Amino acid sequence: MSRSYYQPGAQRAAQVEDLFAGIAPRYDLLNDLQSFGLHRWWKRRLVALAAVPPGGRALDLCCGTGDVALAFARRGIPAVGLDFSQPMLEVARQRTRRLARPGRTLPVEWWQGDALHLPFPDGHFDAVTISYGLRNLADIPRGLAEMYRVTRPGGRLLVLDFGKPQHPWWRAVYFFYLGKVVPLLGACFCRNAPAYAYILESLQHYPAQAGVTAALRELGCTEIALHNILGGAMSIHCAVKPAQGSN
């Protein structure tokens, strides 16, 4: 397990793209195994917190195999899922085709693109979400700024990701699980332990709950709410882009 996928700076994106290209076929299986299936509930909660109004639309960044964008679409909310990994997007497209029914097309589009340079105009979406992707960006403040830019005034920005528990013993147990057990699952089911060792490595460099809250506040977001899950092992940030003319 000598290879490290975590690289600071400009090399970060290439390493992360290589990582996800390699694990795309079994990404969903490993998510279920390492989270005991709970990630599905956390993503449903994220979608509910987005509170997209009737006629609104959502953007899910770093969408991976499409869980969140498809969850919006199943609710009848037009959604765009954007990711830079073509193999992950292909899995998302396959899932969409399997879920389609005669006479019913899910309102979802899949775009390949860079979360740091979004190909959308200002204020285009009623909600912008990112799940387990913010840690992977080479420039986290820029990624949040792009989310803010394409969110309409009064819309919501939401971030779901791994967290850093405050309680010392729970953090130690949790980091042991991420550092030892999760890479073992990666080795057994993907033959790629380093790809799953990356989770803890990236988390150690991630600003997590306090840092993301501060960054959202710096952007000018209001109604910033932090929802800690499993004692802070996971967290959801939910914030509002102020309506035009509000203070």
Tab-separated table of N, CA and C in Angstrom, residues 51-156:
chain	number	residue	atom	x	y	z
A	51	ALA	N	-34.441	21.577	-0.005
A	51	ALA	CA	-35.738	22.280	-0.061
A	51	ALA	C	-35.932	23.024	-1.381
A	52	VAL	N	-35.725	22.304	-2.487
A	52	VAL	CA	-35.889	22.928	-3.799
A	52	VAL	C	-37.368	23.251	-4.012
A	53	PRO	N	-37.695	24.489	-4.363
A	53	PRO	CA	-39.106	24.870	-4.509
A	53	PRO	C	-39.702	24.305	-5.797
A	54	PRO	N	-41.024	24.268	-5.902
A	54	PRO	CA	-41.655	23.819	-7.148
A	54	PRO	C	-41.135	24.617	-8.342
A	55	GLY	N	-40.791	23.905	-9.389
A	55	GLY	CA	-40.252	24.564	-10.570
A	55	GLY	C	-38.765	24.842	-10.495
A	56	GLY	N	-38.140	24.507	-9.370
A	56	GLY	CA	-36.715	24.761	-9.195
A	56	GLY	C	-35.863	23.665	-9.795
A	57	ARG	N	-34.549	23.873	-9.775
A	57	ARG	CA	-33.612	22.892	-10.308
A	57	ARG	C	-32.381	22.834	-9.423
A	58	ALA	N	-31.704	21.698	-9.477
A	58	ALA	CA	-30.579	21.444	-8.586
A	58	ALA	C	-29.346	21.041	-9.376
A	59	LEU	N	-28.197	21.327	-8.790
A	59	LEU	CA	-26.905	20.908	-9.338
A	59	LEU	C	-26.183	20.121	-8.271
A	60	ASP	N	-25.696	18.931	-8.641
A	60	ASP	CA	-24.869	18.144	-7.723
A	60	ASP	C	-23.467	18.052	-8.302
A	61	LEU	N	-22.493	18.591	-7.569
A	61	LEU	CA	-21.104	18.599	-8.014
A	61	LEU	C	-20.371	17.359	-7.524
A	62	CYS	N	-19.354	16.970	-8.280
A	62	CYS	CA	-18.600	15.754	-7.962
A	62	CYS	C	-19.594	14.615	-7.755
A	63	CYS	N	-20.498	14.477	-8.721
A	63	CYS	CA	-21.689	13.634	-8.549
A	63	CYS	C	-21.390	12.148	-8.524
A	64	GLY	N	-20.203	11.735	-8.963
A	64	GLY	CA	-19.865	10.324	-8.942
A	64	GLY	C	-20.825	9.494	-9.761
A	65	THR	N	-21.335	8.441	-9.169
A	65	THR	CA	-22.253	7.548	-9.878
A	65	THR	C	-23.709	8.004	-9.797
A	66	GLY	N	-23.956	9.198	-9.251
A	66	GLY	CA	-25.254	9.832	-9.426
A	66	GLY	C	-26.265	9.729	-8.309
A	67	ASP	N	-25.876	9.277	-7.124
A	67	ASP	CA	-26.861	9.088	-6.060
A	67	ASP	C	-27.712	10.326	-5.808
A	68	VAL	N	-27.070	11.463	-5.603
A	68	VAL	CA	-27.804	12.660	-5.187
A	68	VAL	C	-28.614	13.244	-6.338
A	69	ALA	N	-28.008	13.350	-7.519
A	69	ALA	CA	-28.753	13.881	-8.659
A	69	ALA	C	-29.962	13.011	-8.975
A	70	LEU	N	-29.802	11.700	-8.876
A	70	LEU	CA	-30.933	10.799	-9.129
A	70	LEU	C	-31.995	10.927	-8.043
A	71	ALA	N	-31.572	11.193	-6.816
A	71	ALA	CA	-32.550	11.395	-5.742
A	71	ALA	C	-33.391	12.631	-6.003
A	72	PHE	N	-32.768	13.702	-6.491
A	72	PHE	CA	-33.544	14.881	-6.896
A	72	PHE	C	-34.507	14.507	-8.026
A	73	ALA	N	-33.995	13.831	-9.037
A	73	ALA	CA	-34.801	13.505	-10.215
A	73	ALA	C	-36.003	12.643	-9.851
A	74	ARG	N	-35.817	11.701	-8.926
A	74	ARG	CA	-36.945	10.850	-8.517
A	74	ARG	C	-38.042	11.663	-7.863
A	75	ARG	N	-37.691	12.795	-7.301
A	75	ARG	CA	-38.688	13.682	-6.694
A	75	ARG	C	-39.297	14.629	-7.730
A	76	GLY	N	-38.915	14.470	-8.992
A	76	GLY	CA	-39.425	15.331	-10.042
A	76	GLY	C	-38.697	16.653	-10.163
A	77	ILE	N	-37.549	16.775	-9.500
A	77	ILE	CA	-36.767	18.010	-9.527
A	77	ILE	C	-35.713	17.897	-10.628
A	78	PRO	N	-35.737	18.741	-11.643
A	78	PRO	CA	-34.711	18.693	-12.677
A	78	PRO	C	-33.326	18.891	-12.056
A	79	ALA	N	-32.396	18.013	-12.413
A	79	ALA	CA	-31.082	18.032	-11.785
A	79	ALA	C	-29.987	17.850	-12.817
A	80	VAL	N	-28.845	18.443	-12.519
A	80	VAL	CA	-27.629	18.229	-13.289
A	80	VAL	C	-26.600	17.619	-12.355
A	81	GLY	N	-25.989	16.524	-12.794
A	81	GLY	CA	-24.872	15.947	-12.070
A	81	GLY	C	-23.600	16.208	-12.847
A	82	LEU	N	-22.614	16.824	-12.188
A	82	LEU	CA	-21.355	17.164	-12.851
A	82	LEU	C	-20.195	16.478	-12.152
A	83	ASP	N	-19.325	15.889	-12.946
A	83	ASP	CA	-18.132	15.232	-12.405
A	83	ASP	C	-17.044	15.294	-13.474
A	84	PHE	N	-15.777	15.253	-13.055
A	84	PHE	CA	-14.712	15.256	-14.061
A	84	PHE	C	-14.302	13.857	-14.483
A	85	SER	N	-14.831	12.819	-13.802
A	85	SER	CA	-14.469	11.434	-14.098
A	85	SER	C	-15.462	10.819	-15.077
A	86	GLN	N	-15.022	10.566	-16.293
A	86	GLN	CA	-15.900	9.966	-17.285
A	86	GLN	C	-16.345	8.557	-16.892
A	87	PRO	N	-15.469	7.722	-16.318
A	87	PRO	CA	-15.931	6.396	-15.880
A	87	PRO	C	-17.036	6.460	-14.830
A	88	MET	N	-16.957	7.405	-13.907
A	88	MET	CA	-18.016	7.539	-12.907
A	88	MET	C	-19.314	8.001	-13.560
A	89	LEU	N	-19.215	8.941	-14.492
A	89	LEU	CA	-20.410	9.417	-15.184
A	89	LEU	C	-21.054	8.317	-16.021
A	90	GLU	N	-20.251	7.434	-16.574
A	90	GLU	CA	-20.819	6.346	-17.360
A	90	GLU	C	-21.636	5.409	-16.480
A	91	VAL	N	-21.175	5.161	-15.261
A	91	VAL	CA	-21.966	4.369	-14.320
A	91	VAL	C	-23.278	5.095	-14.013
A	92	ALA	N	-23.213	6.424	-13.831
A	92	ALA	CA	-24.430	7.205	-13.560
A	92	ALA	C	-25.413	7.095	-14.722
A	93	ARG	N	-24.913	7.159	-15.940
A	93	ARG	CA	-25.801	7.035	-17.111
A	93	ARG	C	-26.428	5.647	-17.180
A	94	GLN	N	-25.651	4.628	-16.885
A	94	GLN	CA	-26.191	3.264	-16.875
A	94	GLN	C	-27.288	3.124	-15.834
A	95	ARG	N	-27.083	3.704	-14.671
A	95	ARG	CA	-28.107	3.655	-13.618
A	95	ARG	C	-29.375	4.368	-14.065
A	96	THR	N	-29.213	5.503	-14.737
A	96	THR	CA	-30.376	6.253	-15.219
A	96	THR	C	-31.183	5.421	-16.205
A	97	ARG	N	-30.496	4.743	-17.109
A	97	ARG	CA	-31.200	3.899	-18.089
A	97	ARG	C	-31.947	2.761	-17.395
A	98	ARG	N	-31.343	2.190	-16.360
A	98	ARG	CA	-32.015	1.094	-15.641
A	98	ARG	C	-33.257	1.588	-14.901
A	99	LEU	N	-33.207	2.816	-14.414
A	99	LEU	CA	-34.326	3.354	-13.638
A	99	LEU	C	-35.462	3.901	-14.505
A	100	ALA	N	-35.164	4.145	-15.770
A	100	ALA	CA	-36.182	4.712	-16.665
A	100	ALA	C	-37.328	3.729	-16.873
A	101	ARG	N	-38.524	4.264	-17.000
A	101	ARG	CA	-39.717	3.448	-17.248
A	101	ARG	C	-40.340	3.884	-18.559
A	102	PRO	N	-41.120	3.012	-19.183
A	102	PRO	CA	-41.795	3.408	-20.431
A	102	PRO	C	-42.644	4.652	-20.207
A	103	GLY	N	-42.434	5.637	-21.034
A	103	GLY	CA	-43.211	6.866	-20.934
A	103	GLY	C	-42.751	7.817	-19.860
A	104	ARG	N	-41.665	7.458	-19.148
A	104	ARG	CA	-41.185	8.338	-18.080
A	104	ARG	C	-39.680	8.493	-18.183
A	105	THR	N	-39.245	9.724	-18.374
A	105	THR	CA	-37.822	10.036	-18.423
A	105	THR	C	-37.441	10.817	-17.183
A	106	LEU	N	-36.425	10.368	-16.500
A	106	LEU	CA	-35.990	11.083	-15.310
A	106	LEU	C	-35.381	12.428	-15.714
A	107	PRO	N	-35.734	13.509	-15.012
A	107	PRO	CA	-35.227	14.837	-15.376
A	107	PRO	C	-33.813	15.079	-14.850
A	108	VAL	N	-32.845	14.363	-15.423
A	108	VAL	CA	-31.462	14.498	-14.965
A	108	VAL	C	-30.523	14.525	-16.168
A	109	GLU	N	-29.497	15.349	-16.073
A	109	GLU	CA	-28.468	15.443	-17.101
A	109	GLU	C	-27.113	15.189	-16.455
A	110	TRP	N	-26.204	14.600	-17.229
A	110	TRP	CA	-24.856	14.311	-16.732
A	110	TRP	C	-23.850	15.110	-17.542
A	111	TRP	N	-23.060	15.911	-16.847
A	111	TRP	CA	-22.078	16.776	-17.475
A	111	TRP	C	-20.683	16.424	-16.966
A	112	GLN	N	-19.735	16.372	-17.873
A	112	GLN	CA	-18.340	16.258	-17.461
A	112	GLN	C	-17.780	17.670	-17.337
A	113	GLY	N	-17.158	17.970	-16.202
A	113	GLY	CA	-16.647	19.316	-16.016
A	113	GLY	C	-15.858	19.447	-14.738
A	114	ASP	N	-15.346	20.634	-14.526
A	114	ASP	CA	-14.468	20.956	-13.404
A	114	ASP	C	-15.252	21.769	-12.382
A	115	ALA	N	-15.307	21.292	-11.147
A	115	ALA	CA	-16.048	21.994	-10.098
A	115	ALA	C	-15.444	23.354	-9.773
A	116	LEU	N	-14.199	23.577	-10.162
A	116	LEU	CA	-13.560	24.869	-9.915
A	116	LEU	C	-13.815	25.880	-11.036
A	117	HIS	N	-14.390	25.406	-12.142
A	117	HIS	CA	-14.688	26.269	-13.288
A	117	HIS	C	-16.022	25.808	-13.881
A	118	LEU	N	-17.108	26.146	-13.220
A	118	LEU	CA	-18.409	25.618	-13.618
A	118	LEU	C	-18.917	26.275	-14.896
A	119	PRO	N	-19.466	25.477	-15.811
A	119	PRO	CA	-19.935	25.999	-17.102
A	119	PRO	C	-21.385	26.476	-17.055
A	120	PHE	N	-21.751	27.178	-15.979
A	120	PHE	CA	-23.125	27.631	-15.809
A	120	PHE	C	-23.123	29.116	-15.459
A	121	PRO	N	-24.187	29.823	-15.831
A	121	PRO	CA	-24.263	31.256	-15.502
A	121	PRO	C	-24.544	31.477	-14.018
A	122	ASP	N	-24.353	32.699	-13.600
A	122	ASP	CA	-24.621	33.078	-12.212
A	122	ASP	C	-26.092	32.827	-11.868
A	123	GLY	N	-26.337	32.381	-10.646
A	123	GLY	CA	-27.695	32.243	-10.142
A	123	GLY	C	-28.570	31.271	-10.901
A	124	HIS	N	-27.990	30.205	-11.412
A	124	HIS	CA	-28.714	29.311	-12.317
A	124	HIS	C	-29.507	28.218	-11.591
A	125	PHE	N	-29.129	27.892	-10.359
A	125	PHE	CA	-29.742	26.754	-9.652
A	125	PHE	C	-30.339	27.190	-8.313
A	126	ASP	N	-31.403	26.489	-7.935
A	126	ASP	CA	-32.043	26.756	-6.651
A	126	ASP	C	-31.318	26.069	-5.497
A	127	ALA	N	-30.587	25.015	-5.795
A	127	ALA	CA	-29.773	24.341	-4.782
A	127	ALA	C	-28.543	23.758	-5.462
A	128	VAL	N	-27.407	23.882	-4.795
A	128	VAL	CA	-26.165	23.296	-5.280
A	128	VAL	C	-25.593	22.439	-4.163
A	129	THR	N	-25.369	21.176	-4.455
A	129	THR	CA	-24.884	20.232	-3.454
A	129	THR	C	-23.549	19.638	-3.881
A	130	ILE	N	-22.813	19.159	-2.887
A	130	ILE	CA	-21.591	18.403	-3.150
A	130	ILE	C	-21.450	17.370	-2.036
A	131	SER	N	-21.313	16.106	-2.422
A	131	SER	CA	-21.245	15.019	-1.446
A	131	SER	C	-19.925	14.280	-1.594
A	132	TYR	N	-19.146	14.310	-0.548
A	132	TYR	CA	-17.861	13.597	-0.510
A	132	TYR	C	-16.948	14.041	-1.655
A	133	GLY	N	-17.085	15.306	-2.050
A	133	GLY	CA	-16.253	15.817	-3.132
A	133	GLY	C	-15.435	17.033	-2.754
A	134	LEU	N	-15.875	17.793	-1.757
A	134	LEU	CA	-15.168	19.019	-1.409
A	134	LEU	C	-13.734	18.726	-0.969
A	135	ARG	N	-13.549	17.622	-0.239
A	135	ARG	CA	-12.191	17.228	0.202
A	135	ARG	C	-11.246	17.027	-0.968
A	136	ASN	N	-11.794	16.670	-2.120
A	136	ASN	CA	-10.963	16.281	-3.251
A	136	ASN	C	-10.536	17.456	-4.132
A	137	LEU	N	-11.092	18.638	-3.870
A	137	LEU	CA	-10.777	19.778	-4.714
A	137	LEU	C	-9.408	20.350	-4.363
A	138	ALA	N	-8.684	20.758	-5.397
A	138	ALA	CA	-7.367	21.351	-5.170
A	138	ALA	C	-7.471	22.706	-4.483
A	139	ASP	N	-8.617	23.365	-4.619
A	139	ASP	CA	-8.822	24.689	-4.027
A	139	ASP	C	-10.233	24.729	-3.441
A	140	ILE	N	-10.348	24.416	-2.165
A	140	ILE	CA	-11.663	24.328	-1.520
A	140	ILE	C	-12.383	25.678	-1.503
A	141	PRO	N	-11.730	26.788	-1.129
A	141	PRO	CA	-12.443	28.075	-1.165
A	141	PRO	C	-12.971	28.414	-2.552
A	142	ARG	N	-12.199	28.119	-3.591
A	142	ARG	CA	-12.675	28.413	-4.944
A	142	ARG	C	-13.880	27.538	-5.290
A	143	GLY	N	-13.835	26.257	-4.877
A	143	GLY	CA	-14.968	25.381	-5.136
A	143	GLY	C	-16.237	25.890	-4.490
A	144	LEU	N	-16.137	26.350	-3.240
A	144	LEU	CA	-17.303	26.904	-2.546
A	144	LEU	C	-17.761	28.201	-3.215
A	145	ALA	N	-16.795	29.005	-3.675
A	145	ALA	CA	-17.153	30.251	-4.350
A	145	ALA	C	-17.908	29.985	-5.653
A	146	GLU	N	-17.518	28.930	-6.379
A	146	GLU	CA	-18.235	28.568	-7.596
A	146	GLU	C	-19.646	28.065	-7.272
A	147	MET	N	-19.780	27.287	-6.207
A	147	MET	CA	-21.113	26.865	-5.777
A	147	MET	C	-21.985	28.081	-5.485
A	148	TYR	N	-21.408	29.034	-4.764
A	148	TYR	CA	-22.132	30.258	-4.405
A	148	TYR	C	-22.546	31.035	-5.654
A	149	ARG	N	-21.633	31.145	-6.593
A	149	ARG	CA	-21.892	31.929	-7.809
A	149	ARG	C	-23.088	31.405	-8.589
A	150	VAL	N	-23.176	30.082	-8.756
A	150	VAL	CA	-24.239	29.531	-9.609
A	150	VAL	C	-25.542	29.275	-8.847
A	151	THR	N	-25.559	29.559	-7.549
A	151	THR	CA	-26.789	29.453	-6.758
A	151	THR	C	-27.580	30.745	-6.882
A	152	ARG	N	-28.877	30.631	-7.074
A	152	ARG	CA	-29.696	31.842	-7.177
A	152	ARG	C	-29.777	32.511	-5.809
A	153	PRO	N	-29.974	33.836	-5.766
A	153	PRO	CA	-30.214	34.497	-4.485
A	153	PRO	C	-31.416	33.873	-3.774
A	154	GLY	N	-31.231	33.523	-2.534
A	154	GLY	CA	-32.265	32.831	-1.774
A	154	GLY	C	-32.163	31.321	-1.851
A	155	GLY	N	-31.287	30.810	-2.727
A	155	GLY	CA	-31.097	29.371	-2.853
A	155	GLY	C	-30.124	28.823	-1.820
A	156	ARG	N	-29.915	27.512	-1.869
A	156	ARG	CA	-29.131	26.847	-0.831
A	156	ARG	C	-27.893	26.148	-1.382
